Tab-separated table of C-alpha atoms in Angstrom:
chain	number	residue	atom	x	y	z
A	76	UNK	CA	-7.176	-9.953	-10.100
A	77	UNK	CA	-8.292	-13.259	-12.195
A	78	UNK	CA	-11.931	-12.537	-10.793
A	79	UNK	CA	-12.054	-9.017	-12.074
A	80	UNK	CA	-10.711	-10.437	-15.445
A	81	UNK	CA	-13.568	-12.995	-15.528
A	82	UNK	CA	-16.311	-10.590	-15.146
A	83	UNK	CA	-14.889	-8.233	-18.094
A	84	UNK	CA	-14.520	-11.907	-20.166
A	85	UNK	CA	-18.519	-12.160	-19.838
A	86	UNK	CA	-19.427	-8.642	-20.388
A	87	UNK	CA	-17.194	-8.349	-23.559
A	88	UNK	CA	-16.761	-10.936	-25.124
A	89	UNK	CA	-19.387	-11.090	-28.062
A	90	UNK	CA	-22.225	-9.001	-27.298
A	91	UNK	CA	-24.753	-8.130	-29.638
A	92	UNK	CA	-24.669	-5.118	-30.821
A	93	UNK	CA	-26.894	-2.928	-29.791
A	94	UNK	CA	-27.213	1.298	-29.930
A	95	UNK	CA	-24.864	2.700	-27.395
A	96	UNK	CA	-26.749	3.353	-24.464
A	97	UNK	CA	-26.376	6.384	-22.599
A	98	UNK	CA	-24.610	5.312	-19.275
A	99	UNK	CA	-21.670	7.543	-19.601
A	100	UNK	CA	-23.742	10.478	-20.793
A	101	UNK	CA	-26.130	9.694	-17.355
A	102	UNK	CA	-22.980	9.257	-15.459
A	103	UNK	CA	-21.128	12.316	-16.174
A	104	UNK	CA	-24.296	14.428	-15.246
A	105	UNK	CA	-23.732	12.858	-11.982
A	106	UNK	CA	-20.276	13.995	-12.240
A	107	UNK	CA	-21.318	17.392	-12.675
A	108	UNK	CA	-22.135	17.882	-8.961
A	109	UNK	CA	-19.851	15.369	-7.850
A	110	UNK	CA	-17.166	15.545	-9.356
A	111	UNK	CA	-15.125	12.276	-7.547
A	112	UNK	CA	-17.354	10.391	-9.692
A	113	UNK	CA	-14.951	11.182	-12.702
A	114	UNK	CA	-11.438	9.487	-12.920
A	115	UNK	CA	-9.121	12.108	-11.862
A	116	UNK	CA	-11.774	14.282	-10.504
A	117	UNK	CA	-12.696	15.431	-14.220
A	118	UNK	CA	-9.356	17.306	-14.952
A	119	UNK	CA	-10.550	19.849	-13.874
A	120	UNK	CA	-8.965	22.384	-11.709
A	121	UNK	CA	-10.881	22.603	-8.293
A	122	UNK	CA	-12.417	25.580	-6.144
A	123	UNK	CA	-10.979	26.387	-3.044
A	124	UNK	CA	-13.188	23.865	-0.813
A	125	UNK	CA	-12.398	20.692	-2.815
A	126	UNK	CA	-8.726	21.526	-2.432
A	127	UNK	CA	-9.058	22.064	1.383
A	128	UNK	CA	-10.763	19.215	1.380
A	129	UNK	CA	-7.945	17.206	-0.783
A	130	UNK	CA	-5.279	18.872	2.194
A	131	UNK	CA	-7.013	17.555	5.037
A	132	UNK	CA	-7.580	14.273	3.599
A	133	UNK	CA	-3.475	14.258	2.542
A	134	UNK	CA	-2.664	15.492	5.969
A	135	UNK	CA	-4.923	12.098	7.455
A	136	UNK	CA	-3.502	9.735	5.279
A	137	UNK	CA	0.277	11.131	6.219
A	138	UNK	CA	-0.788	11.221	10.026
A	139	UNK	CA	-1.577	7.472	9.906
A	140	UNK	CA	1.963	6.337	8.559
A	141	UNK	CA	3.193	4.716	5.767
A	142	UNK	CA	4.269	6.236	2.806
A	143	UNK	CA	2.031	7.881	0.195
A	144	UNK	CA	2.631	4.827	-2.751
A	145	UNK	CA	2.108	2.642	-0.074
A	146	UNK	CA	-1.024	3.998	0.860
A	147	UNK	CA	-2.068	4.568	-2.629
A	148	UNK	CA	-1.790	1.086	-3.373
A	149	UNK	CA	-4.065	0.948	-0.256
A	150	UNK	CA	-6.810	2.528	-1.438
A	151	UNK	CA	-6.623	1.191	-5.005
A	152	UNK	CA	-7.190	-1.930	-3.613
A	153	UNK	CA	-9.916	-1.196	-1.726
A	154	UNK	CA	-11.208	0.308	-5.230
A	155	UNK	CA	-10.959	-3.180	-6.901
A	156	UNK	CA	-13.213	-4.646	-4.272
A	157	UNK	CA	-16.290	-2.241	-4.955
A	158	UNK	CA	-15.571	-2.639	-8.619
A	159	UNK	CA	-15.992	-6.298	-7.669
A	160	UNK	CA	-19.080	-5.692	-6.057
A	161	UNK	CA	-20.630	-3.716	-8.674
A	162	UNK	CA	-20.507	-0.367	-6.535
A	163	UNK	CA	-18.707	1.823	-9.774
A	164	UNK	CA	-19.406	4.882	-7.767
A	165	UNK	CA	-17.548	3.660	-4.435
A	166	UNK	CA	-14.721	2.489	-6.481
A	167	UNK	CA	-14.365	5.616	-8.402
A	168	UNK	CA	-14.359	7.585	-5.117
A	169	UNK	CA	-11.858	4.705	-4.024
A	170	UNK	CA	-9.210	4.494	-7.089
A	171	UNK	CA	-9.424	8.690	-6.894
A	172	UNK	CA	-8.234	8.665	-3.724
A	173	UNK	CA	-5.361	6.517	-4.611
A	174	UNK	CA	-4.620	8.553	-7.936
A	175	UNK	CA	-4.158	11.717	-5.341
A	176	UNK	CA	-2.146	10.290	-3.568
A	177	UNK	CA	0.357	8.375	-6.158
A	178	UNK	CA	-0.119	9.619	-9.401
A	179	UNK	CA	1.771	7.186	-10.707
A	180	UNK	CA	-0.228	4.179	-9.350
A	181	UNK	CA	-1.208	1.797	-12.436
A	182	UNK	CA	-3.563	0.393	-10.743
A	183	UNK	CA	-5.955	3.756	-10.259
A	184	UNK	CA	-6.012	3.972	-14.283
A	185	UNK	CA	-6.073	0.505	-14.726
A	186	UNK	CA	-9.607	1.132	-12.270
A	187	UNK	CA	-10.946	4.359	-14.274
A	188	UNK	CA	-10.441	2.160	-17.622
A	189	UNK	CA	-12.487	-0.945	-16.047
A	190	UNK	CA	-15.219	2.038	-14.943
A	191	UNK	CA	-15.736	3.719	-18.398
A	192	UNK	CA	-15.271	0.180	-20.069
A	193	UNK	CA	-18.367	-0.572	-17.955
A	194	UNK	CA	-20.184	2.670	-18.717
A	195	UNK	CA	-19.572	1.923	-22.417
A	196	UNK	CA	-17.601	4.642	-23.195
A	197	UNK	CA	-14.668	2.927	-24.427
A	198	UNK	CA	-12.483	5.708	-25.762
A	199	UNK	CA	-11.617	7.000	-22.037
A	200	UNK	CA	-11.482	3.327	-21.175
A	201	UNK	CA	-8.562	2.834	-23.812
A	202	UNK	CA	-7.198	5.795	-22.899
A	203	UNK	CA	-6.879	5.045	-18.773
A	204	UNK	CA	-5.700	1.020	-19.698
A	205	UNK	CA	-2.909	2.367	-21.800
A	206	UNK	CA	-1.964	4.724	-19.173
A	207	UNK	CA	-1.959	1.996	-16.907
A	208	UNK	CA	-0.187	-0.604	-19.823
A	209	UNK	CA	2.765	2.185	-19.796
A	210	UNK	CA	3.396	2.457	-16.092
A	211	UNK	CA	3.065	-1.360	-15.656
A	212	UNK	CA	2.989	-3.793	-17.912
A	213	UNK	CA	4.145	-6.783	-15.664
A	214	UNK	CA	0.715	-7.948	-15.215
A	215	UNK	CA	-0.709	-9.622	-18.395
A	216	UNK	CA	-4.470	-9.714	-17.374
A	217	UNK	CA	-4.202	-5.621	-18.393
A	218	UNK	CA	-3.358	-6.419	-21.388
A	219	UNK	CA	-6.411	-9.141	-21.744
A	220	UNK	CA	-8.785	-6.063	-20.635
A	221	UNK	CA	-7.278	-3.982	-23.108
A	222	UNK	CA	-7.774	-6.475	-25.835
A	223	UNK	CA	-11.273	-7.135	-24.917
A	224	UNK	CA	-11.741	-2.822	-24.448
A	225	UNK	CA	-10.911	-2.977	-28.108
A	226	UNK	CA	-12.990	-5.547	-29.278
A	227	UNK	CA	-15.811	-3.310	-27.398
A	228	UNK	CA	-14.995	-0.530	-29.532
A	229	UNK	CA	-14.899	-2.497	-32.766
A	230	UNK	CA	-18.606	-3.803	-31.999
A	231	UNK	CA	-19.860	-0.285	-31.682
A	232	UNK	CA	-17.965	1.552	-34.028
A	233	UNK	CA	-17.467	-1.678	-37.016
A	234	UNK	CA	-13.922	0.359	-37.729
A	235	UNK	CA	-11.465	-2.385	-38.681
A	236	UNK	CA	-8.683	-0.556	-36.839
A	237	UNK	CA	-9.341	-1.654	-33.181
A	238	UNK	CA	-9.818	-5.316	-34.573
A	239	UNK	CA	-5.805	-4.685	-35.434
A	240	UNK	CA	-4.881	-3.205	-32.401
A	241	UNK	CA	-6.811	-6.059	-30.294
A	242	UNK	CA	-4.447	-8.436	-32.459
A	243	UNK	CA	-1.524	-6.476	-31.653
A	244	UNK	CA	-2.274	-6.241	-28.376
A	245	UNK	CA	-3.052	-10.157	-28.428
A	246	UNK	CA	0.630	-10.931	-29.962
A	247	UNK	CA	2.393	-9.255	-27.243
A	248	UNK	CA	0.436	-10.632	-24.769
A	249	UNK	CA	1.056	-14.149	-26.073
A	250	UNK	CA	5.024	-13.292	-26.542
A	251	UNK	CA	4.762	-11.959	-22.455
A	252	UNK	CA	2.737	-15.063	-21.247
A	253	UNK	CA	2.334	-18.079	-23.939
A	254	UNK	CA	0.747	-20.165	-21.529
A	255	UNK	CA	-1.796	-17.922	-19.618
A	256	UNK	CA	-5.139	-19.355	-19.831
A	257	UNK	CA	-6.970	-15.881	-20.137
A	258	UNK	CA	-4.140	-14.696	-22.569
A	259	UNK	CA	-5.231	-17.984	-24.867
A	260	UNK	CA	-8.314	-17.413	-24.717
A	261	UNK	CA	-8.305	-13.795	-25.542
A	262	UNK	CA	-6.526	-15.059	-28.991
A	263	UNK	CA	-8.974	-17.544	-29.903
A	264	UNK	CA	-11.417	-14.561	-29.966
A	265	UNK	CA	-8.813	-12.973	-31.868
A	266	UNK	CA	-8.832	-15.297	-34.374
A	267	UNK	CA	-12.863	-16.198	-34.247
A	268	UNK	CA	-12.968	-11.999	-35.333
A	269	UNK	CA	-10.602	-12.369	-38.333
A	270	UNK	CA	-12.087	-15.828	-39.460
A	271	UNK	CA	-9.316	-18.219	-38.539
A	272	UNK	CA	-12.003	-20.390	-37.363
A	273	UNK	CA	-9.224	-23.370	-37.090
A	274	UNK	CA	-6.788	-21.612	-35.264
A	275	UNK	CA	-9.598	-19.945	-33.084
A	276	UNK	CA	-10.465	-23.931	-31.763
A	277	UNK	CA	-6.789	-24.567	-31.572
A	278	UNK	CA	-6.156	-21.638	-29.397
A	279	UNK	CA	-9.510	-22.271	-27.271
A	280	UNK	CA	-7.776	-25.911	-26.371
A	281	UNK	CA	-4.657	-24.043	-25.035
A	282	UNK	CA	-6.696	-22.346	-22.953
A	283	UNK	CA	-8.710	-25.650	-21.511
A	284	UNK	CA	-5.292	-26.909	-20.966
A	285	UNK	CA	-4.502	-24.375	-19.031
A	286	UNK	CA	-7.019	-23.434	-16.553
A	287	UNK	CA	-10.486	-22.290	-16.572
A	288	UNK	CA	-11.627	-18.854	-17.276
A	289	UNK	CA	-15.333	-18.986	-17.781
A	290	UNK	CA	-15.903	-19.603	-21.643
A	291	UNK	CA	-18.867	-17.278	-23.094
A	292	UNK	CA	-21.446	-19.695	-24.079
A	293	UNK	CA	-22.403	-17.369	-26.864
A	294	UNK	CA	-18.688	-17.220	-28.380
A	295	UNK	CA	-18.767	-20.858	-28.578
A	296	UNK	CA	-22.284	-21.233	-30.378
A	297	UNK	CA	-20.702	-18.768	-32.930
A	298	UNK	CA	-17.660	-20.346	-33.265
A	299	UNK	CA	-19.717	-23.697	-33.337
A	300	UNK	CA	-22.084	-22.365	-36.243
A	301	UNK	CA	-18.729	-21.231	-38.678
A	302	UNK	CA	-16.737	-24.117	-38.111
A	303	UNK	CA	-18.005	-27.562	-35.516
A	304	UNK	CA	-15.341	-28.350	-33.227
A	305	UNK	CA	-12.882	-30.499	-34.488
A	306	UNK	CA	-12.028	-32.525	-31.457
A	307	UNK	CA	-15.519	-31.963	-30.043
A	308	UNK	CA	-13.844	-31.014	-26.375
A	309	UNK	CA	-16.759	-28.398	-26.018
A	310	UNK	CA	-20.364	-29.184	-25.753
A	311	UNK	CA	-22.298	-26.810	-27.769
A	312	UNK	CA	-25.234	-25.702	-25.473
């Protein structure tokens, strides 16, 4: 999923901040009258026609063999690529489908989280990544998206505590993967936000070392303008 984790490195990562727009509000109207547009259907319980509807689709999915985890996982995957794509609505349709059939598929919640990350409503986001942290946390790029989820809410909401709980999230993520590129450079932003402008280059040359993961330009002008880089390994554009 590094390519998922590289698009939610650009959008993230050191926006300006700007009024919340009103995607989610826009999106949930949509939801209104379709309700697969809202992770887990909108929690809400369903006339008679969606659940037929759910039956029949249960009953196709069992015909075709396979059980239903397996073909959860199916589906969620098929979710990822539209979320690739840029087609939230397909995917949401997509990582439904795999929540109904495995409710305990990460990867579905792991989906809704990227989705409301996207539409800027970062509460559900942090909400559906945790879900997905405590199911599985064997894959460390979650925890990079829910580091960079809470750096998202910090911008819009200039509340110290999800600066702490993106460092929390960072240590653990270092302690589960020290030498994961994206996991480095996660800290170094880490450490840019709490003014360890040393330690934020340090960490940024782990990350070189490592492998690539498509630096924000605009994180290292900032970092550039507090503190020049001390081994000048990154040209400042």
């Amino acid at each position: 999923m590094r390519s998922f984790l590289c698009f939610m490195l650009f959008l993230f990562a050191f926006a300006q901040v700007q009024a919340q727009s009103k995607a989610w509000e826009e999106w949930q109207k949509r939801g209104e009258k379709q309700i697969n547009l809202l992770p887990m259907y909108g929690g809400k319980p369903k006339p008679k026609n969606l659940l037929a509807l759910d039956k029949k689709f249960l009953a196709t999915v069992d015909k075709g063999g396979g059980t239903r985890a397996e073909n959860s996982k199916y589906f969620s995957d098929r979710g990822w690529q539209y979320f690739q794509q840029g087609d939230f609505a397909t995917a949401m349709f997509r990582f439904n489908q795999a929540w109904l059939l495995d409710s305990t598929n990460s990867k579905s919640y792991w989906g809704f989280g990227l989705i409301c990350g996207m539409l800027e409503n970062y509460d559900d986001a942090l909400v559906h990544l945790q879900k997905a942290y405590t199911l599985d946390s064997s894959d460390v790029q979650l925890s990079c998206d829910i580091i960079f989820t809470y750096f998202s809410k910090y911008e819009e909401s200039g509340q110290a505590q999800y600066l702490e709980s993106a460092a929390f999230a960072s240590q653990k993520a270092l302690l589960q993967s020290p030498d994961n590129a994206f996991v480095l450079y996660a800290h170094a932003l880490v450490q840019y936000m709490q003014k360890e402008y040393s330690s934020a280059w340090d960490y940024l040359y782990k990350s070189k070392a490592k492998g690539e993961v498509g630096l924000d330009q605009r994180f290292l002008k900032d970092l550039h303008a507090k503190m020049p880089d001390p081994r000048k390994e990154f040209v400042k554009n």
